[in-house]
Structures are given as C-alpha cells and as structure tokens.
mmCIF file of C-alpha atoms in Angstrom:
data_model
loop_
_atom_site.group_PDB
_atom_site.id
_atom_site.type_symbol
_atom_site.label_atom_id
_atom_site.label_comp_id
_atom_site.label_asym_id
_atom_site.label_seq_id
_atom_site.Cartn_x
_atom_site.Cartn_y
_atom_site.Cartn_z
ATOM 1 C CA MET A 188 16.297 -3.902 35.293
ATOM 2 C CA GLN A 189 18.337 -5.723 32.504
ATOM 3 C CA PRO A 190 17.105 -4.609 29.137
ATOM 4 C CA VAL A 191 16.685 -8.484 28.033
ATOM 5 C CA THR A 192 14.886 -9.393 31.049
ATOM 6 C CA PHE A 193 12.438 -6.345 30.332
ATOM 7 C CA ALA A 194 12.125 -7.464 26.875
ATOM 8 C CA THR A 195 11.338 -11.167 27.828
ATOM 9 C CA LEU A 196 8.604 -10.073 30.276
ATOM 10 C CA ARG A 197 7.222 -7.888 28.061
ATOM 11 C CA ALA A 198 6.738 -10.586 25.481
ATOM 12 C CA ALA A 199 5.757 -13.105 28.089
ATOM 13 C CA LEU A 200 2.952 -10.775 29.334
ATOM 14 C CA ALA A 201 1.685 -10.235 25.836
ATOM 15 C CA THR A 202 1.666 -13.644 24.212
ATOM 16 C CA PRO A 203 -1.191 -15.371 26.371
ATOM 17 C CA PHE A 204 -3.483 -12.353 25.418
ATOM 18 C CA ILE A 205 -2.608 -12.535 21.914
ATOM 19 C CA TRP A 206 -3.361 -16.261 22.049
ATOM 20 C CA LEU A 207 -6.784 -15.650 24.012
ATOM 21 C CA LEU A 208 -7.649 -13.175 21.290
ATOM 22 C CA SER A 209 -6.783 -15.837 18.448
ATOM 23 C CA ARG A 210 -8.757 -18.175 19.869
ATOM 24 C CA PHE A 211 -11.771 -15.949 20.221
ATOM 25 C CA VAL A 212 -11.707 -14.417 16.752
ATOM 26 C CA GLU A 213 -10.098 -17.312 14.658
ATOM 27 C CA SER A 214 -11.216 -20.417 16.438
ATOM 28 C CA GLU A 215 -11.899 -22.068 13.199
ATOM 29 C CA VAL A 216 -8.193 -22.349 12.449
ATOM 30 C CA SER A 217 -5.800 -24.548 14.110
ATOM 31 C CA ILE A 218 -2.010 -23.629 14.867
ATOM 32 C CA SER A 219 -0.821 -26.656 12.867
ATOM 33 C CA GLN A 220 -2.821 -25.876 9.813
ATOM 34 C CA LEU A 221 -0.727 -22.433 9.576
ATOM 35 C CA LEU A 222 2.567 -23.940 10.212
ATOM 36 C CA ASP A 223 2.007 -26.484 7.389
ATOM 37 C CA GLY A 224 4.447 -25.508 4.499
ATOM 38 C CA ALA A 225 5.391 -22.073 6.330
ATOM 39 C CA TYR A 226 7.401 -23.172 9.130
ATOM 40 C CA LEU A 227 10.634 -21.588 8.122
ATOM 41 C CA LYS A 228 9.157 -18.190 6.937
ATOM 42 C CA ILE A 229 7.223 -17.750 10.238
ATOM 43 C CA ILE A 230 10.559 -18.732 12.195
ATOM 44 C CA MET A 231 12.137 -16.106 10.201
ATOM 45 C CA LEU A 232 9.558 -13.651 10.887
ATOM 46 C CA SER A 233 9.510 -14.425 14.495
ATOM 47 C CA ILE A 234 13.061 -13.703 14.726
ATOM 48 C CA LEU A 235 12.805 -10.398 12.388
ATOM 49 C CA GLY A 236 9.726 -8.936 14.245
ATOM 50 C CA ILE A 237 10.034 -10.128 17.633
ATOM 51 C CA THR A 238 13.633 -11.158 18.707
ATOM 52 C CA VAL A 239 15.772 -8.864 16.628
ATOM 53 C CA ASN A 240 13.129 -6.062 16.829
ATOM 54 C CA GLN A 241 12.841 -5.971 20.624
ATOM 55 C CA LEU A 242 16.398 -6.883 21.656
ATOM 56 C CA CYS A 243 17.740 -4.156 19.088
ATOM 57 C CA TRP A 244 15.549 -1.487 20.389
ATOM 58 C CA ILE A 245 16.031 -1.852 24.069
ATOM 59 C CA HIS A 246 19.658 -2.192 23.688
ATOM 60 C CA GLY A 247 19.841 0.906 21.407
ATOM 61 C CA VAL A 248 17.903 2.857 24.218
ATOM 62 C CA LYS A 249 20.597 1.383 26.824
ATOM 63 C CA PHE A 250 23.586 2.471 24.606
ATOM 64 C CA THR A 251 22.125 5.902 23.267
ATOM 65 C CA SER A 252 19.117 7.588 24.523
ATOM 66 C CA ALA A 253 15.251 7.791 24.021
ATOM 67 C CA VAL A 254 15.652 10.552 21.842
ATOM 68 C CA ASN A 255 18.002 8.737 19.296
ATOM 69 C CA ALA A 256 15.373 5.915 19.549
ATOM 70 C CA GLY A 257 12.558 8.121 18.704
ATOM 71 C CA ILE A 258 14.522 9.723 15.738
ATOM 72 C CA TYR A 259 15.286 6.458 14.230
ATOM 73 C CA GLN A 260 11.623 5.192 14.274
ATOM 74 C CA PRO A 261 10.545 7.074 11.385
ATOM 75 C CA LEU A 262 13.117 5.342 8.990
ATOM 76 C CA ILE A 263 10.584 2.193 9.210
ATOM 77 C CA PRO A 264 8.249 3.726 6.366
ATOM 78 C CA ILE A 265 11.241 4.606 4.238
ATOM 79 C CA TYR A 266 12.828 1.075 4.525
ATOM 80 C CA THR A 267 9.326 -0.575 3.983
ATOM 81 C CA SER A 268 8.713 1.290 1.055
ATOM 82 C CA LEU A 269 12.019 1.093 -0.671
ATOM 83 C CA ILE A 270 12.022 -2.912 -0.061
ATOM 84 C CA CYS A 271 8.554 -3.049 -1.327
ATOM 85 C CA ILE A 272 9.323 -1.153 -4.431
ATOM 86 C CA LEU A 273 12.693 -3.061 -5.167
ATOM 87 C CA THR A 274 11.171 -6.415 -4.754
ATOM 88 C CA ARG A 275 8.160 -5.556 -6.777
ATOM 89 C CA LYS A 276 5.507 -5.922 -3.990
ATOM 90 C CA GLU A 277 4.403 -2.402 -4.663
ATOM 91 C CA LYS A 278 4.431 -0.100 -7.571
ATOM 92 C CA PHE A 279 6.475 3.182 -7.326
ATOM 93 C CA ASN A 280 4.138 6.228 -6.885
ATOM 94 C CA LEU A 281 5.989 9.483 -6.780
ATOM 95 C CA LEU A 282 3.028 11.208 -4.826
ATOM 96 C CA LYS A 283 3.094 8.450 -2.418
ATOM 97 C CA PHE A 284 6.771 8.595 -1.756
ATOM 98 C CA VAL A 285 6.660 12.382 -1.237
ATOM 99 C CA GLY A 286 3.815 11.742 1.273
ATOM 100 C CA ILE A 287 6.162 9.699 3.104
ATOM 101 C CA CYS A 288 8.755 11.995 3.008
ATOM 102 C CA VAL A 289 6.643 14.773 4.309
ATOM 103 C CA SER A 290 5.359 12.903 7.212
ATOM 104 C CA ILE A 291 9.092 11.673 8.297
ATOM 105 C CA ALA A 292 10.047 15.512 7.956
ATOM 106 C CA GLY A 293 7.250 16.468 10.301
ATOM 107 C CA ALA A 294 8.202 13.606 12.777
ATOM 108 C CA LEU A 295 12.010 14.693 12.908
ATOM 109 C CA VAL A 296 10.881 18.282 13.416
ATOM 110 C CA VAL A 297 8.756 17.164 16.836
ATOM 111 C CA LEU A 298 11.532 14.839 17.446
ATOM 112 C CA ARG A 299 13.988 17.750 17.307
ATOM 113 C CA VAL A 300 16.670 15.804 14.870
ATOM 114 C CA GLU A 301 19.129 18.332 15.738
ATOM 115 C CA ASN A 302 19.747 16.425 19.117
ATOM 116 C CA LEU A 303 20.913 13.320 17.480
ATOM 117 C CA ASP A 304 23.967 12.013 18.860
ATOM 118 C CA LEU A 305 25.755 9.960 15.909
ATOM 119 C CA GLY A 306 28.440 8.812 17.768
ATOM 120 C CA SER A 307 30.150 10.454 20.598
ATOM 121 C CA SER A 308 31.469 7.191 21.883
ATOM 122 C CA PHE A 309 31.840 3.600 20.890
ATOM 123 C CA GLU A 310 28.640 2.642 23.008
ATOM 124 C CA THR A 311 26.704 5.355 21.483
ATOM 125 C CA THR A 312 27.736 4.232 17.816
ATOM 126 C CA MET A 313 26.910 0.502 18.634
ATOM 127 C CA GLY A 314 23.460 1.968 19.785
ATOM 128 C CA ASN A 315 22.653 3.705 16.722
ATOM 129 C CA LEU A 316 23.461 0.373 14.663
ATOM 130 C CA LEU A 317 21.233 -1.138 16.914
ATOM 131 C CA LEU A 318 18.447 1.110 16.666
ATOM 132 C CA LEU A 319 18.946 0.781 12.672
ATOM 133 C CA GLY A 320 18.837 -2.995 13.073
ATOM 134 C CA ASN A 321 15.534 -2.563 14.833
ATOM 135 C CA THR A 322 13.758 -0.385 12.322
ATOM 136 C CA LEU A 323 14.844 -2.757 9.674
ATOM 137 C CA GLY A 324 13.947 -5.882 11.011
ATOM 138 C CA TYR A 325 10.560 -4.445 11.580
ATOM 139 C CA SER A 326 10.065 -3.376 8.082
ATOM 140 C CA LEU A 327 10.835 -6.691 6.866
ATOM 141 C CA TYR A 328 8.618 -8.183 9.312
ATOM 142 C CA LEU A 329 5.722 -5.958 7.828
ATOM 143 C CA ILE A 330 6.685 -6.884 4.340
ATOM 144 C CA TYR A 331 7.100 -10.470 4.371
ATOM 145 C CA GLN A 332 4.047 -11.084 6.844
ATOM 146 C CA LYS A 333 1.620 -9.656 3.993
ATOM 147 C CA PRO A 334 2.092 -12.773 1.700
ATOM 148 C CA LEU A 335 1.388 -15.225 4.301
ATOM 149 C CA LEU A 336 -1.931 -13.215 5.285
ATOM 150 C CA GLN A 337 -3.121 -13.132 1.903
ATOM 151 C CA ALA A 338 -2.733 -17.213 1.799
ATOM 152 C CA ASN A 339 -4.373 -17.576 5.270
ATOM 153 C CA PRO A 340 -5.974 -14.618 6.476
ATOM 154 C CA TYR A 341 -5.726 -15.213 10.312
ATOM 155 C CA PRO A 342 -3.672 -12.228 11.557
ATOM 156 C CA PHE A 343 -4.187 -13.039 15.519
ATOM 157 C CA THR A 344 -3.113 -16.834 15.010
ATOM 158 C CA TYR A 345 -0.104 -15.592 12.796
ATOM 159 C CA THR A 346 0.869 -13.088 15.524
ATOM 160 C CA PHE A 347 0.568 -15.424 18.356
ATOM 161 C CA ILE A 348 2.759 -17.954 16.563
ATOM 162 C CA CYS A 349 5.441 -15.197 16.102
ATOM 163 C CA PHE A 350 5.352 -14.205 19.717
ATOM 164 C CA PHE A 351 5.584 -17.735 20.807
ATOM 165 C CA PHE A 352 8.723 -18.521 18.751
ATOM 166 C CA GLY A 353 10.078 -14.921 19.005
ATOM 167 C CA GLY A 354 9.534 -14.640 22.832
ATOM 168 C CA PHE A 355 11.326 -18.188 23.357
ATOM 169 C CA PHE A 356 14.426 -16.683 21.694
ATOM 170 C CA ILE A 357 14.524 -13.642 23.924
ATOM 171 C CA PHE A 358 14.150 -15.921 26.791
ATOM 172 C CA PHE A 359 17.019 -17.871 25.535
ATOM 173 C CA PHE A 360 19.278 -14.733 25.386
ATOM 174 C CA SER A 361 18.118 -13.592 28.790
ATOM 175 C CA LEU A 362 19.582 -16.801 30.343
ATOM 176 C CA PHE A 363 22.989 -15.183 29.671
ATOM 177 C CA TYR A 364 21.716 -12.248 32.073
ATOM 178 C CA LEU A 365 20.570 -14.209 34.902
ATOM 179 C CA GLU A 366 21.240 -11.353 37.504
ATOM 180 C CA GLY A 367 18.301 -9.439 35.701
ATOM 181 C CA TYR A 368 15.989 -12.146 37.071
ATOM 182 C CA GLN A 369 17.706 -11.925 40.650
ATOM 183 C CA ASP A 370 16.794 -8.282 40.862
ATOM 184 C CA LEU A 371 13.203 -8.876 40.355
ATOM 185 C CA PRO A 372 12.209 -9.001 43.977
ATOM 186 C CA ASN A 373 13.649 -5.481 44.362
ATOM 187 C CA ALA A 374 11.701 -3.951 41.224
ATOM 188 C CA GLY A 375 9.929 -0.780 42.427
ATOM 189 C CA VAL A 376 6.384 0.305 41.469
ATOM 190 C CA MET A 377 7.264 2.032 38.309
ATOM 191 C CA SER A 378 8.958 -0.704 37.001
ATOM 192 C CA VAL A 379 6.151 -2.897 37.430
ATOM 193 C CA VAL A 380 4.046 -0.277 35.657
ATOM 194 C CA SER A 381 6.361 -0.008 32.812
ATOM 195 C CA VAL A 382 6.074 -3.515 32.402
ATOM 196 C CA LEU A 383 2.315 -3.814 32.495
ATOM 197 C CA TYR A 384 2.078 -0.931 30.245
ATOM 198 C CA SER A 385 4.813 -2.057 27.587
ATOM 199 C CA GLY A 386 3.549 -5.401 27.596
ATOM 200 C CA LEU A 387 -0.248 -4.933 27.293
ATOM 201 C CA VAL A 388 -0.632 -1.529 25.736
ATOM 202 C CA GLY A 389 2.574 -1.141 23.577
ATOM 203 C CA THR A 390 2.681 -4.913 22.706
ATOM 204 C CA PHE A 391 -0.458 -6.646 22.769
ATOM 205 C CA PHE A 392 -2.726 -3.849 21.714
ATOM 206 C CA GLY A 393 -0.205 -2.189 19.181
ATOM 207 C CA HIS A 394 0.672 -5.490 17.457
ATOM 208 C CA SER A 395 -2.789 -6.796 17.274
ATOM 209 C CA VAL A 396 -3.958 -3.428 15.824
ATOM 210 C CA ASN A 397 -0.868 -3.568 13.286
ATOM 211 C CA ILE A 398 -1.349 -7.020 12.067
ATOM 212 C CA TRP A 399 -5.085 -6.562 11.901
ATOM 213 C CA ALA A 400 -4.573 -3.372 9.529
ATOM 214 C CA LEU A 401 -1.865 -5.265 7.559
ATOM 215 C CA LYS A 402 -4.341 -7.574 6.686
ATOM 216 C CA HIS A 403 -6.400 -4.858 5.006
ATOM 217 C CA THR A 404 -3.848 -2.762 3.300
ATOM 218 C CA ASN A 405 -0.232 -2.737 2.218
ATOM 219 C CA SER A 406 2.854 -2.764 4.107
ATOM 220 C CA SER A 407 3.909 1.063 3.298
ATOM 221 C CA LEU A 408 0.666 2.454 4.592
ATOM 222 C CA VAL A 409 0.797 0.617 7.832
ATOM 223 C CA ALA A 410 4.464 1.687 8.372
ATOM 224 C CA ILE A 411 3.763 5.210 7.804
ATOM 225 C CA TYR A 412 1.573 5.539 10.920
ATOM 226 C CA ILE A 413 4.575 5.050 12.896
ATOM 227 C CA CYS A 414 5.358 8.864 12.119
ATOM 228 C CA LEU A 415 2.334 9.638 14.387
ATOM 229 C CA GLN A 416 4.239 8.256 17.613
ATOM 230 C CA PRO A 417 5.833 11.730 18.231
ATOM 231 C CA ALA A 418 2.676 13.596 17.792
ATOM 232 C CA LEU A 419 0.862 11.427 20.345
ATOM 233 C CA ILE A 420 3.899 11.416 22.489
ATOM 234 C CA SER A 421 3.596 15.128 22.872
ATOM 235 C CA LEU A 422 0.128 14.933 23.515
ATOM 236 C CA LEU A 423 0.414 12.473 26.181
ATOM 237 C CA SER A 424 3.258 14.148 27.795
ATOM 238 C CA TYR A 425 1.228 17.510 27.797
ATOM 239 C CA ILE A 426 -1.740 15.351 29.380
ATOM 240 C CA PHE A 427 0.101 13.572 32.102
ATOM 241 C CA LEU A 428 3.434 15.324 32.729
ATOM 242 C CA ASP A 429 2.368 18.827 32.251
ATOM 243 C CA GLU A 430 4.866 19.556 29.454
ATOM 244 C CA VAL A 431 4.707 22.490 27.268
ATOM 245 C CA ILE A 432 3.424 21.936 23.591
ATOM 246 C CA THR A 433 5.539 24.497 21.373
ATOM 247 C CA ILE A 434 4.798 26.004 17.907
ATOM 248 C CA ARG A 435 7.437 23.597 16.907
ATOM 249 C CA ASP A 436 5.608 20.555 17.939
ATOM 250 C CA LEU A 437 2.368 21.980 16.401
ATOM 251 C CA ILE A 438 4.030 22.666 13.022
ATOM 252 C CA GLY A 439 5.553 19.360 12.898
ATOM 253 C CA VAL A 440 2.142 17.530 13.721
ATOM 254 C CA ILE A 441 0.585 19.486 11.089
ATOM 255 C CA ILE A 442 3.232 18.526 8.377
ATOM 256 C CA ILE A 443 2.950 14.887 9.550
ATOM 257 C CA ILE A 444 -0.912 14.995 9.222
ATOM 258 C CA ILE A 445 -0.485 16.490 5.489
ATOM 259 C CA GLY A 446 2.112 13.707 4.582
ATOM 260 C CA LEU A 447 -0.556 11.108 6.104
ATOM 261 C CA LEU A 448 -3.314 12.523 3.894
ATOM 262 C CA ILE A 449 -1.149 12.366 0.805
ATOM 263 C CA VAL A 450 -0.533 8.919 1.442
ATOM 264 C CA ILE A 451 -3.698 7.592 2.297
ATOM 265 C CA ARG A 452 -5.226 9.510 -0.789
ATOM 266 C CA VAL A 453 -2.843 7.865 -2.886
ATOM 267 C CA ASN A 454 -3.429 4.488 -1.384
ATOM 268 C CA PHE A 455 -7.388 5.132 -1.839
ATOM 269 C CA VAL A 456 -6.935 5.715 -5.366
ATOM 270 C CA GLU A 457 -4.866 2.593 -6.079
ATOM 271 C CA SER A 458 -7.153 0.435 -4.253
ATOM 272 C CA SER A 459 -10.126 1.826 -5.979
ATOM 273 C CA SER A 460 -8.753 1.498 -9.625
ATOM 274 C CA PRO A 461 -9.826 -1.562 -11.700
ATOM 275 C CA PRO A 462 -7.351 -4.495 -11.419
ATOM 276 C CA PRO A 463 -5.261 -5.450 -14.632
ATOM 277 C CA SER A 464 -6.830 -8.062 -16.903
ATOM 278 C CA LYS A 465 -4.788 -11.159 -18.109
ATOM 279 C CA ASP A 466 -3.393 -9.550 -21.205
ATOM 280 C CA GLY A 467 -1.938 -6.747 -18.882
ATOM 281 C CA TYR A 468 -4.546 -4.038 -19.873
ATOM 282 C CA GLU A 469 -6.548 -2.386 -17.122
ATOM 283 C CA ALA A 470 -10.190 -3.651 -17.073
ATOM 284 C CA ILE A 471 -12.734 -1.480 -18.435
ATOM 285 C CA SER A 472 -14.422 0.736 -15.536
ATOM 286 C CA ASP A 473 -18.360 0.616 -14.839
ATOM 287 C CA THR A 474 -18.857 4.097 -16.276
ATOM 288 C CA PRO A 475 -22.175 5.190 -17.268
ATOM 289 C CA PRO A 476 -22.799 4.634 -21.105
ATOM 290 C CA ASN A 477 -22.764 7.243 -23.373
ATOM 291 C CA PRO A 478 -26.246 8.317 -24.383
ATOM 292 C CA LEU A 479 -25.268 8.983 -28.096
ATOM 293 C CA LEU A 480 -23.920 5.436 -27.938
ATOM 294 C CA GLN A 481 -27.117 4.095 -26.456
ATOM 295 C CA SER A 482 -29.240 5.473 -29.373
ATOM 296 C CA ILE A 483 -27.196 3.610 -32.146
ATOM 297 C CA GLU A 484 -29.481 0.511 -33.027
ATOM 298 C CA LEU A 485 -28.362 -2.354 -34.843
ATOM 299 C CA ARG A 486 -31.185 -3.212 -37.539
ATOM 300 C CA GLU A 487 -31.226 -6.085 -39.825
ATOM 301 C CA ILE A 488 -33.116 -5.666 -43.275
ATOM 302 C CA THR A 489 -33.925 -8.633 -45.354
ATOM 303 C CA LEU A 490 -34.026 -8.023 -49.110
ATOM 304 C CA SER A 491 -35.219 -10.754 -51.263
ATOM 305 C CA SER A 492 -35.616 -10.719 -55.085
ATOM 306 C CA PRO A 493 -38.715 -11.608 -56.797
ATOM 307 C CA SER A 494 -39.369 -15.502 -57.357
ATOM 308 C CA SER A 495 -39.667 -16.563 -60.966
ATOM 309 C CA SER A 496 -42.263 -19.100 -60.424
ATOM 310 C CA SER A 497 -44.657 -20.178 -58.108
ATOM 311 C CA SER A 498 -43.370 -23.369 -57.938
ATOM 312 C CA SER A 499 -40.021 -22.720 -56.621
ATOM 313 C CA THR A 500 -41.011 -19.888 -54.215
ATOM 314 C CA LYS A 501 -39.149 -21.726 -51.255
ATOM 315 C CA THR A 502 -35.976 -22.306 -53.092
ATOM 316 C CA THR A 503 -35.575 -19.003 -54.667
ATOM 317 C CA SER A 504 -36.454 -16.837 -51.632
ATOM 318 C CA SER A 505 -33.887 -18.998 -49.575
ATOM 319 C CA SER A 506 -31.177 -18.600 -52.397
ATOM 320 C CA SER A 507 -31.567 -15.263 -53.535
ATOM 321 C CA SER A 508 -32.490 -13.146 -50.127
ATOM 322 C CA THR A 509 -29.672 -11.173 -48.743
ATOM 323 C CA THR A 510 -29.393 -9.688 -45.371
ATOM 324 C CA THR A 511 -28.200 -6.032 -45.107
ATOM 325 C CA THR A 512 -27.318 -4.718 -41.484
ATOM 326 C CA TYR A 513 -27.583 -0.875 -41.150
ATOM 327 C CA LEU A 514 -26.619 1.109 -38.256
ATOM 328 C CA THR A 515 -29.418 3.864 -37.560
ATOM 329 C CA LEU A 516 -29.954 6.393 -34.972
ATOM 330 C CA SER A 517 -33.020 6.140 -32.745
ATOM 331 C CA LYS A 518 -34.648 9.294 -31.394
#
C-alpha cells in the first residue's frame, strides 16, 4: 500500500469519529463560530498538525526505517520547549528543561540510538529530513493550538476541523499516486488491521487525548509524554510478540519515568503558584496569619481638655479634643 494512500485512509477513518465525539461533548458550539476570525490560523494548524505531520512521517519511515522514526520522536518535546521559551509562551525553568532531557535520554536508550542511520544513501538522508519535518510540524501544532483553546475551549471541535482540512490536503496529494487505490482490492488482512488500528487508536484516540490534555495544561508537558512511546512499545512487544525485555529497556524506562516526574513536579509548582498582579509583582498567597500580628490591636483614645465654662461645653470639647492612636498587644 502506498504511504500516502495509507495516510489518507487513516485520516478518513478517524475524522467521522472525531466529529461524533465533538457533537456529543460540545454540541453547544457550531463550527462556523470557531472559524469566525480564525480561519487562516486553523488552516495553518491543519497543514502543520495533520498534512505535514502525517505525510512526512509516513514517507520518512518508507525512506529510512521504523528505528529512525522512533528515535526522532523524542525531539518533539525539545522543539516544543525551545519554541515556547523563544516565543515567550512559557517561562524558562532549568529543572523542567533537565527533566525533559532526562526523559529523552531514557527514550534514546530504549530505542538503541546507536542504530540511527544518519545517511548511508540519498534516500536515507531525505527520509531523515522528512522525519525532522514531522517532529517540527507536530511541535508547532501543539504550541499554536493552545491560544485557540484558551480563547474557545472546544478541543474536539477544533480537532475535527483540523482533520477535515488536513485530511483533504492529504487526499489531494494522494491523487498523484492513484495506483495506491487500485491496489486496495488486493490488500491483505494485516493491511486492513493496520489501517483500522492506526485510524481508530493511533489517530482518533491519540489525538483526542492529546487535545484534551492540551486544553488543561501547557504544550511542553503534553509533548514530553511522547517519550513514553518507546516504553509502551517494549511492553506491547513483550505481551503480543513474545519479545524479550532487556536490562537496557528497564533502565531506559526508569530514566524516562524519572524525567517525567521532574517535569510533572515543576509544572505542578508553576500551576499552583499565585499569578502575577497587574503591577508585575506576585500576588500575596493565602498563608495563615502570624499569631503575633493577630494580637496587635488598633486602639483609639480620645483626650479632651477641660472646658472653661459650662455654656461653651460643646464648642470646647469639639475644638480641643485630640485623638491619639496606640498600638497595643493584647493577651
């Protein structure tokens, strides 16, 4: 099966399910509402996150190998974090960056980074460049979809729109490879299962979970979970393919988890810290008051001078009285 045909079928299978999910969860919003004023932005997101992402990945795998494709995926959190920092969408946090690097190192250990083919032929070089384009495109998709979700928190409807336009562009490219459709009647059972699994699990479920998470947290945290893919691949290979999990795999998974825990902890601290006030200073947190300060009472004692005559009591008392404020400690 032609790669572009596979990508078209994958998008065509996932898009109706994403639409059903969006109508079930977000029926109060119409597609025209979200497109209003954001048409070009959504088109660009569709091209980056769906068209470029899918086509570059599927052709990158064709020209290199599944090993190369897997090794390049951990670049997504690096791209995402760096772009967010450079565009000031997120603040730089050294500990968070260290956590990302630790998770990536663990993923590369599991993926056997030493097997990366950097360019033994022209096709391999082109494949590597396409895989770089795939990771960069998906990083930009995560970053620039976040502002849209903040303005209109309807993640599944946005995902459907992106898949609708992105899938259309993929279909347009597939018209240059019509032989791929001519071979469909001869597709084997494994080809059909691959399309079904890729469309329903990898695309529909994967993108739906990603976009829901992006609505509730920042782009770099969503991106770093991609480092869990090698660990899950090793586990599923052990369960379904009877492959052996080596000590190296276990060490790599532990390193990934350590990095993830660091990033999650930093993100929790950042999200729970008080937001800055309008003058740029941090808001005062709701800490319990100091008991010593609570015991300070503000007392007002009025001292009045004696009146000179009974006939002018009101005038004298009002003009000669003074108020003195004392701070006293109460027991």
